PDB file of C-alpha atoms in Angstrom:
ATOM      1  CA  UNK A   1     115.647 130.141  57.943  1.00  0.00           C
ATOM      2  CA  UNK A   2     112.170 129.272  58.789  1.00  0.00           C
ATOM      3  CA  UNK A   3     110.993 132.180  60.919  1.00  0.00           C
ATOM      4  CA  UNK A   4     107.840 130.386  62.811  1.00  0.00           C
ATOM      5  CA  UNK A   5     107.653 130.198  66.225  1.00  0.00           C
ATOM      6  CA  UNK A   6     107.444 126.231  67.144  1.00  0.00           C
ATOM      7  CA  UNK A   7     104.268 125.172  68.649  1.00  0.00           C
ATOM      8  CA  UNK A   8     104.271 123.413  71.865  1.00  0.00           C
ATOM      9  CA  UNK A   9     101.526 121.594  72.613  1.00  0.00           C
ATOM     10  CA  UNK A  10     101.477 120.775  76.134  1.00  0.00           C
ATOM     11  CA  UNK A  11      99.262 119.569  78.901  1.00  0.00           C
ATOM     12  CA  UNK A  12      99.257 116.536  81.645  1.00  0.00           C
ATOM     13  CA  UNK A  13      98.344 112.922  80.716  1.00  0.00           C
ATOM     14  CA  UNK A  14      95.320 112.294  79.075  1.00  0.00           C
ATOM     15  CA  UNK A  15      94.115 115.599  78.363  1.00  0.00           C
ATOM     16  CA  UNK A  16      93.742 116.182  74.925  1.00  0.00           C
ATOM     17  CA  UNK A  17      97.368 116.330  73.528  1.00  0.00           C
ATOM     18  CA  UNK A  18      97.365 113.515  70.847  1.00  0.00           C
ATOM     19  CA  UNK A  19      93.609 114.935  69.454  1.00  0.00           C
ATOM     20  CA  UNK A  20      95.126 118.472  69.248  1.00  0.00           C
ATOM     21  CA  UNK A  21      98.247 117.244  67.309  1.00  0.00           C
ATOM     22  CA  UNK A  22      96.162 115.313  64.919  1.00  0.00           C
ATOM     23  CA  UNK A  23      94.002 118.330  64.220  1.00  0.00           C
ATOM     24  CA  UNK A  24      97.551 120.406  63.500  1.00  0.00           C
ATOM     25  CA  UNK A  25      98.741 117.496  61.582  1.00  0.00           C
ATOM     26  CA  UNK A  26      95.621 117.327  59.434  1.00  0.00           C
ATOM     27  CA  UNK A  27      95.386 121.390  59.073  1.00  0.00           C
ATOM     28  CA  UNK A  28      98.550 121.209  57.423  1.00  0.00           C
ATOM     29  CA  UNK A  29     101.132 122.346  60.040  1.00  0.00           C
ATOM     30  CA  UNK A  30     104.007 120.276  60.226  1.00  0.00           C
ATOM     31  CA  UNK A  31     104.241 117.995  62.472  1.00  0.00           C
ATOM     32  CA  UNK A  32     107.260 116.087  65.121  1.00  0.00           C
ATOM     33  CA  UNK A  33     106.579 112.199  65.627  1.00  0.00           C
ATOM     34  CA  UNK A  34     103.784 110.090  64.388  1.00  0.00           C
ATOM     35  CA  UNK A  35     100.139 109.800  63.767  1.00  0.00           C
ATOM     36  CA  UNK A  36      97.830 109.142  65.833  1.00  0.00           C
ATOM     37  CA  UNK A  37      99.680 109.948  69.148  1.00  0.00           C
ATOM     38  CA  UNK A  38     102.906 111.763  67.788  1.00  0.00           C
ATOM     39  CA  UNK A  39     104.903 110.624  70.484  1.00  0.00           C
ATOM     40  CA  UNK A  40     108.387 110.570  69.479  1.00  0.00           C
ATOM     41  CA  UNK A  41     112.201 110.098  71.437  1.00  0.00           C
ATOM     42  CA  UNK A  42     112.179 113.763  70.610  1.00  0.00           C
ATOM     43  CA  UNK A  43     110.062 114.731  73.621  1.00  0.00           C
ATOM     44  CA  UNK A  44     110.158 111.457  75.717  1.00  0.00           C
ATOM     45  CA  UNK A  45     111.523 111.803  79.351  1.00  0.00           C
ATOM     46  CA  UNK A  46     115.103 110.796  79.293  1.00  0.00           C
ATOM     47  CA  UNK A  47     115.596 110.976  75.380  1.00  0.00           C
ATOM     48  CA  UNK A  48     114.334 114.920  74.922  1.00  0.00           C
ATOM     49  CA  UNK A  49     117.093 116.938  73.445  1.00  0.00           C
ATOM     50  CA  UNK A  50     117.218 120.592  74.642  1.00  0.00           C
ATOM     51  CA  UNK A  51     119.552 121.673  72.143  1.00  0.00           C
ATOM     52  CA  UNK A  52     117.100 120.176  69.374  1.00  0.00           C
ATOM     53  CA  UNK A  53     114.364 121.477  71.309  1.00  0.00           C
ATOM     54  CA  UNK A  54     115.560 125.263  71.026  1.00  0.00           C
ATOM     55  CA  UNK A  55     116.593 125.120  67.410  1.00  0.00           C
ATOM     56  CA  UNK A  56     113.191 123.914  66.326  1.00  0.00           C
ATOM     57  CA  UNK A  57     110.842 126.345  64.118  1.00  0.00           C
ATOM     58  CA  UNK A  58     107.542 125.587  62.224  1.00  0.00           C
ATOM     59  CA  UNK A  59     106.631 123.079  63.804  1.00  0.00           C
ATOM     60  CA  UNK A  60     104.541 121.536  66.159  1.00  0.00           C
ATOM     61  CA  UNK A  61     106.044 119.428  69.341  1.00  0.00           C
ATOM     62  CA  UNK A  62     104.024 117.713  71.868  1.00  0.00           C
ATOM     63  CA  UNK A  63     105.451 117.833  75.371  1.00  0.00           C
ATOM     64  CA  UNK A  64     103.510 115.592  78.159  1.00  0.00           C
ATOM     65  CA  UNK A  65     104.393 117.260  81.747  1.00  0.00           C
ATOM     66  CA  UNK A  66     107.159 119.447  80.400  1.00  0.00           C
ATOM     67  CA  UNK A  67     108.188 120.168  84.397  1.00  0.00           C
ATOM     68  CA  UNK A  68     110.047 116.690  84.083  1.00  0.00           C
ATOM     69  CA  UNK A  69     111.917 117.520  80.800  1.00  0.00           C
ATOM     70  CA  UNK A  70     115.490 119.151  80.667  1.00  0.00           C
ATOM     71  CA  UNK A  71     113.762 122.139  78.573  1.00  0.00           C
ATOM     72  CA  UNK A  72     117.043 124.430  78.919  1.00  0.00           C
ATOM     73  CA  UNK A  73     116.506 127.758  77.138  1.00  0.00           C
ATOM     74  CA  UNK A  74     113.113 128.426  75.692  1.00  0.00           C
ATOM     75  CA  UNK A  75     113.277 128.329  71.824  1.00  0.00           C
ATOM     76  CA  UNK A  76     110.956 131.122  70.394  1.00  0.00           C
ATOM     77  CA  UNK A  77     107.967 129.300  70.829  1.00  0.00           C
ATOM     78  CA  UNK A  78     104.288 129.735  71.204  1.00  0.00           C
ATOM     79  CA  UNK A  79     102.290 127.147  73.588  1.00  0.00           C
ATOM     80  CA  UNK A  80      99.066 125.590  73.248  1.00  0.00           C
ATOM     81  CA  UNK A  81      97.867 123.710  76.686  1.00  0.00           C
ATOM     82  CA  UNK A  82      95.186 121.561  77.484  1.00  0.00           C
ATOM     83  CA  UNK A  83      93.345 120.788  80.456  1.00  0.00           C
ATOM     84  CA  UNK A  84      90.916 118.430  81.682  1.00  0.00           C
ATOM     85  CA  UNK A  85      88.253 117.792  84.576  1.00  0.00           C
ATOM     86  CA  UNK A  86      91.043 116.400  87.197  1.00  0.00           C
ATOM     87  CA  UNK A  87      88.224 113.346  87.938  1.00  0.00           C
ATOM     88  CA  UNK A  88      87.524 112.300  84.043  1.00  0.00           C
ATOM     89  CA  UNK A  89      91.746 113.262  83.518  1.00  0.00           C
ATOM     90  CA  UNK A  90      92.469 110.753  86.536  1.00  0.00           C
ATOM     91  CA  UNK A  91      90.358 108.224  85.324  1.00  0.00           C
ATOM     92  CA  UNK A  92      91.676 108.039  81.852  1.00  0.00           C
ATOM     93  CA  UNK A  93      95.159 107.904  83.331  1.00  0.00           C
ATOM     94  CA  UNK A  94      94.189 105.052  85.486  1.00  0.00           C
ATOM     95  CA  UNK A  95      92.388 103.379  82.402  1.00  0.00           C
ATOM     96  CA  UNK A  96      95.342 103.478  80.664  1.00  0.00           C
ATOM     97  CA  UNK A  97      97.951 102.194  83.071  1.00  0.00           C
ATOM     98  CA  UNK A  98      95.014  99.753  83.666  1.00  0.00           C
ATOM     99  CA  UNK A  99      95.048  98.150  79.866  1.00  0.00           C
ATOM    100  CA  UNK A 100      99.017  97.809  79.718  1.00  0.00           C
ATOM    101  CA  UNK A 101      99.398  96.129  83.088  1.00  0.00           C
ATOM    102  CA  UNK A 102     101.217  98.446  85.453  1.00  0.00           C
ATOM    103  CA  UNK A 103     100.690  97.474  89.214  1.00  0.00           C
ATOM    104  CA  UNK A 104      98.255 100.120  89.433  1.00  0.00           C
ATOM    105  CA  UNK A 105      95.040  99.453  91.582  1.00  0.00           C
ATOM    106  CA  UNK A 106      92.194 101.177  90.004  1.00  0.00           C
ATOM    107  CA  UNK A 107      89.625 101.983  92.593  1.00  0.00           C
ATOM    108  CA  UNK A 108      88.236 105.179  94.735  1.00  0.00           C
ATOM    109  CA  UNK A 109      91.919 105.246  96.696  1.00  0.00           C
ATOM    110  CA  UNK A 110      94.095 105.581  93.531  1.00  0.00           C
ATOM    111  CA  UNK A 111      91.543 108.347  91.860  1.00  0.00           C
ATOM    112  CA  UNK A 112      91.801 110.321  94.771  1.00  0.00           C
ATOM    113  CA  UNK A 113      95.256 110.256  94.440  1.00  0.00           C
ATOM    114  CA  UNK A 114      95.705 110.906  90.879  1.00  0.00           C
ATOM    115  CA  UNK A 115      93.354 113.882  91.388  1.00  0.00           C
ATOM    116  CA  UNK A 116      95.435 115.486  94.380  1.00  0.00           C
ATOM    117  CA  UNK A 117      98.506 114.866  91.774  1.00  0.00           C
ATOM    118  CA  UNK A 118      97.058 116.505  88.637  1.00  0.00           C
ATOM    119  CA  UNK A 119      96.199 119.384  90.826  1.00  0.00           C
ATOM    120  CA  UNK A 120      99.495 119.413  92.757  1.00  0.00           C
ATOM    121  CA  UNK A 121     101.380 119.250  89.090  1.00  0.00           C
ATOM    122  CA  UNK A 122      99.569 121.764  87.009  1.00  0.00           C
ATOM    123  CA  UNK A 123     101.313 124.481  87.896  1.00  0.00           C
ATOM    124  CA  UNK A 124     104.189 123.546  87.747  1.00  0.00           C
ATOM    125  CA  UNK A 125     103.946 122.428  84.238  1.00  0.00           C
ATOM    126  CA  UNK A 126     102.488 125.041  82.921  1.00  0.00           C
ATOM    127  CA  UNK A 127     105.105 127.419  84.034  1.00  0.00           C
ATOM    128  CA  UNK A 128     107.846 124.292  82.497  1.00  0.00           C
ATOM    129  CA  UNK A 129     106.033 124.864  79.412  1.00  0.00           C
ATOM    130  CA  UNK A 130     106.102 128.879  79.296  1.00  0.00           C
ATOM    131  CA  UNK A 131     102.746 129.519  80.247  1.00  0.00           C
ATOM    132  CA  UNK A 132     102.746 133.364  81.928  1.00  0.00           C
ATOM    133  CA  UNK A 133     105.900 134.527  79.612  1.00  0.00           C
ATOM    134  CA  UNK A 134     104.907 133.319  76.151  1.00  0.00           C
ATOM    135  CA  UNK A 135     102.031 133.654  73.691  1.00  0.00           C
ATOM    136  CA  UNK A 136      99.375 130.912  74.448  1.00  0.00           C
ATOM    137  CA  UNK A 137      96.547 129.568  74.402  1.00  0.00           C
ATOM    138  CA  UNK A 138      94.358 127.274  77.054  1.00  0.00           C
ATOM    139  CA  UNK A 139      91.520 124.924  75.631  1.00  0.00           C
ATOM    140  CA  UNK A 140      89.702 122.562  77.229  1.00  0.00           C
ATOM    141  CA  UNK A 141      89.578 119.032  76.831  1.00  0.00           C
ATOM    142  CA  UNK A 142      85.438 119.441  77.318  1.00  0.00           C
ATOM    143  CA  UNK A 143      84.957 122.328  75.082  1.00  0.00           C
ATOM    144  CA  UNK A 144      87.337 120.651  72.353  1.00  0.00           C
ATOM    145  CA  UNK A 145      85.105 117.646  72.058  1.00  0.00           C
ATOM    146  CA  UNK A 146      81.218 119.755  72.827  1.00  0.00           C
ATOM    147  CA  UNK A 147      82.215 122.920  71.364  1.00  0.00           C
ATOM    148  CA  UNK A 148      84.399 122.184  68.249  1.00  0.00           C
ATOM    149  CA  UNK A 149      83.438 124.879  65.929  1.00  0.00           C
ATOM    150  CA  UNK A 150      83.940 127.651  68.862  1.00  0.00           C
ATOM    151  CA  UNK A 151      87.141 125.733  69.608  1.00  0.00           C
ATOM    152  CA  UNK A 152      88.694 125.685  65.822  1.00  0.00           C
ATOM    153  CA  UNK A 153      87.649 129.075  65.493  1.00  0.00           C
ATOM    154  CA  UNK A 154      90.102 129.629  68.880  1.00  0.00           C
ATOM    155  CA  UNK A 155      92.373 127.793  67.636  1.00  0.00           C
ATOM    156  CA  UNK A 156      93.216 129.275  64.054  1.00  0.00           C
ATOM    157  CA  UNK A 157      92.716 132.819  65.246  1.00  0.00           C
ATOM    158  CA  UNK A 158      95.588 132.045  67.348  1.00  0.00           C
ATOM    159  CA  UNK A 159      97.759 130.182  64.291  1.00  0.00           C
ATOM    160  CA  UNK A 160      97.144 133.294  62.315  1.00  0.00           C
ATOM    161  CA  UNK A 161      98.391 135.552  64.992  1.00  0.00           C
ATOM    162  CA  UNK A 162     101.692 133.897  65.017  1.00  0.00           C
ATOM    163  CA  UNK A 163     102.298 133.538  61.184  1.00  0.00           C
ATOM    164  CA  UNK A 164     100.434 129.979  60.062  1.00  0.00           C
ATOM    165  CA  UNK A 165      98.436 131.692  57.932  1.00  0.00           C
ATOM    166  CA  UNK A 166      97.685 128.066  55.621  1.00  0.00           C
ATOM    167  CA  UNK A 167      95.760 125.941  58.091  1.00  0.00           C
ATOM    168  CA  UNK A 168      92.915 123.865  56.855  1.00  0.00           C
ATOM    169  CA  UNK A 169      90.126 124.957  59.757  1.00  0.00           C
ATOM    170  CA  UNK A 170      87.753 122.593  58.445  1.00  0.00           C
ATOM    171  CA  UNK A 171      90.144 119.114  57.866  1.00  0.00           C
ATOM    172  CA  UNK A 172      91.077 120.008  61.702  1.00  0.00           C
ATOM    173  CA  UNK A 173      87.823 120.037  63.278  1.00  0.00           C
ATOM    174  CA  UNK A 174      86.749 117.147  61.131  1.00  0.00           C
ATOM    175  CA  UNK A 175      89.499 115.155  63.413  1.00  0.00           C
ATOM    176  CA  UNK A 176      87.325 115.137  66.330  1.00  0.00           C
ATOM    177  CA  UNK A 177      84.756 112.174  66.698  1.00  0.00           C
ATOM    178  CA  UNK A 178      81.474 113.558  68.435  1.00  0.00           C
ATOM    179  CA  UNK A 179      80.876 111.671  71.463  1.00  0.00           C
ATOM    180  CA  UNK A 180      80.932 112.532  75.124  1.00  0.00           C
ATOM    181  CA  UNK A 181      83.868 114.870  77.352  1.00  0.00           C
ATOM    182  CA  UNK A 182      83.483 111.273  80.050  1.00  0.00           C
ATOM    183  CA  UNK A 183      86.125 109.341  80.230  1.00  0.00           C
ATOM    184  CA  UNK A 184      86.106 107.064  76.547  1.00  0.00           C
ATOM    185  CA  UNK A 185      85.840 103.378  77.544  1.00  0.00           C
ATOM    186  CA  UNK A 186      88.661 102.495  75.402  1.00  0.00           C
ATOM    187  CA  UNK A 187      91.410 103.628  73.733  1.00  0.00           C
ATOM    188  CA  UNK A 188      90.861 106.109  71.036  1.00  0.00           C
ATOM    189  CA  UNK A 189      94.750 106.276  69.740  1.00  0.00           C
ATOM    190  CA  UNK A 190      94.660 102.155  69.391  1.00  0.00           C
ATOM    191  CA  UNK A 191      91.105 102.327  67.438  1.00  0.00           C
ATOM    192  CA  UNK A 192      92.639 105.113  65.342  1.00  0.00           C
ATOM    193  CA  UNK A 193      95.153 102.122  64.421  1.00  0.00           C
ATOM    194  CA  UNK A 194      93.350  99.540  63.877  1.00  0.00           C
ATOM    195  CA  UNK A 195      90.960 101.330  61.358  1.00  0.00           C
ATOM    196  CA  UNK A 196      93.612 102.775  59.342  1.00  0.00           C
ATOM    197  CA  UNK A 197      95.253  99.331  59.017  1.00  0.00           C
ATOM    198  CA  UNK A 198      91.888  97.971  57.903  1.00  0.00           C
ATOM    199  CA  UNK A 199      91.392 100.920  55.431  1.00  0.00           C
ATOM    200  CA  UNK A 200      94.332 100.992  53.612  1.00  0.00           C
ATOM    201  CA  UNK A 201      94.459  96.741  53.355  1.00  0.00           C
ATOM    202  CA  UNK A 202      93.576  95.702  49.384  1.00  0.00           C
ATOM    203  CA  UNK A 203      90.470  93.960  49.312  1.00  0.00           C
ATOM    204  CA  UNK A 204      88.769  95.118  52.375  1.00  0.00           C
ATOM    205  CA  UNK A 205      85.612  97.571  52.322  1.00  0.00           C
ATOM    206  CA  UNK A 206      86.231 100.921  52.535  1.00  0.00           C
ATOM    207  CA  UNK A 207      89.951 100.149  51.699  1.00  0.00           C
ATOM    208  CA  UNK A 208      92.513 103.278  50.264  1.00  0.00           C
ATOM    209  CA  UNK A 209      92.368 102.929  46.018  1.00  0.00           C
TER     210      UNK A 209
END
């Protein structure tokens, strides 16, 4: 019987979940769902199985506002949780909804309400997700993306503590792309996509041998 604590890696929309998953992914530790965005029935609202939730070891689960998921009993798990700057957090939200059509104004009105929400919500979430009774760890979305040596270093301290003792430190902070903590203009997870699709396509530059 695998004897590793499962690794929830939990947070609000937009925050950093997907990037910290492919950096687990990519260090070796296995992984539920897909690449890029490893979002899988498995933790989806309405699908998410709490009796397949609690028998789950080794291996990493992302959980996206865990307060709204039938959790049940807590498996012995260890949680990693991101946050973001509410404003940049509510904007990415909103840029999202945005590009797949929901009836979602985007203007001052709607940020100031996504703010108030994020704020309202974290809490709760965080305590959904075990934060305050289990082992975890809090990263930043900001220090993630400008501080990702300091961050790594955080990060597989914290694996090693809790028995992953075979992560790749270096293939995980080679997952994130230097650019700015703002608000991306597009959509990083869809770009991911389209570039492996182009890579691994016979024929094309820069394509897998």
């Amino acid at each position: 019987m695998n004897e590793l604590p499962a690794i929830v890696v939990a947070g609000l929309g937009r925050c950093g979940t997907s990037l910290m998953m492919q950096m687990l992914h990519a260090g070796g530790v296995p992984c539920v769902g897909d690449w890029p965005d490893f979002e899988t029935n498995a933790s989806m609202f309405g699908r998410f199985d709490p009796k397949a939730f609690s028998a789950l070891r080794g291996k990493a689960i992302k959980l996206i506002t865990p307060a709204d998921l039938p959790i049940g009993p807590m498996p012995r798990h260890v949680v990693i949780w991101l946050d973001r700057d509410p404003q940049e957090q509510a904007r990415s939200q909103l840029k999202m909804l945005d590009g797949t059509g929901a009836p979602v104004a985007n203007n001052r009105k709607s940020m100031r309400v996504f703010v108030a929400g994020l704020r309202r919500d974290r809490p709760l979430n965080m305590a959904a997700a075990g934060l305050g009774r289990l082992p975890n760890l809090r990263l930043s979305f900001e220090h993630l993306i400008t501080r990702p040596a300091h961050t790594v270093a955080a990060l597989e301290a914290f694996l090693l503590s809790h028995g992953y003792d075979t992560v790749d430190s270096r293939a995980m902070q080679q997952q994130i792309r230097p650019r700015s903590a703002a608000c991306y203009p597009g959509m990083m997870e869809f770009e991911l996509l389209r570039f492996e699709r182009q890579r691994s396509q016979p024929g094309r530059p820069g394509a897998a041998l």
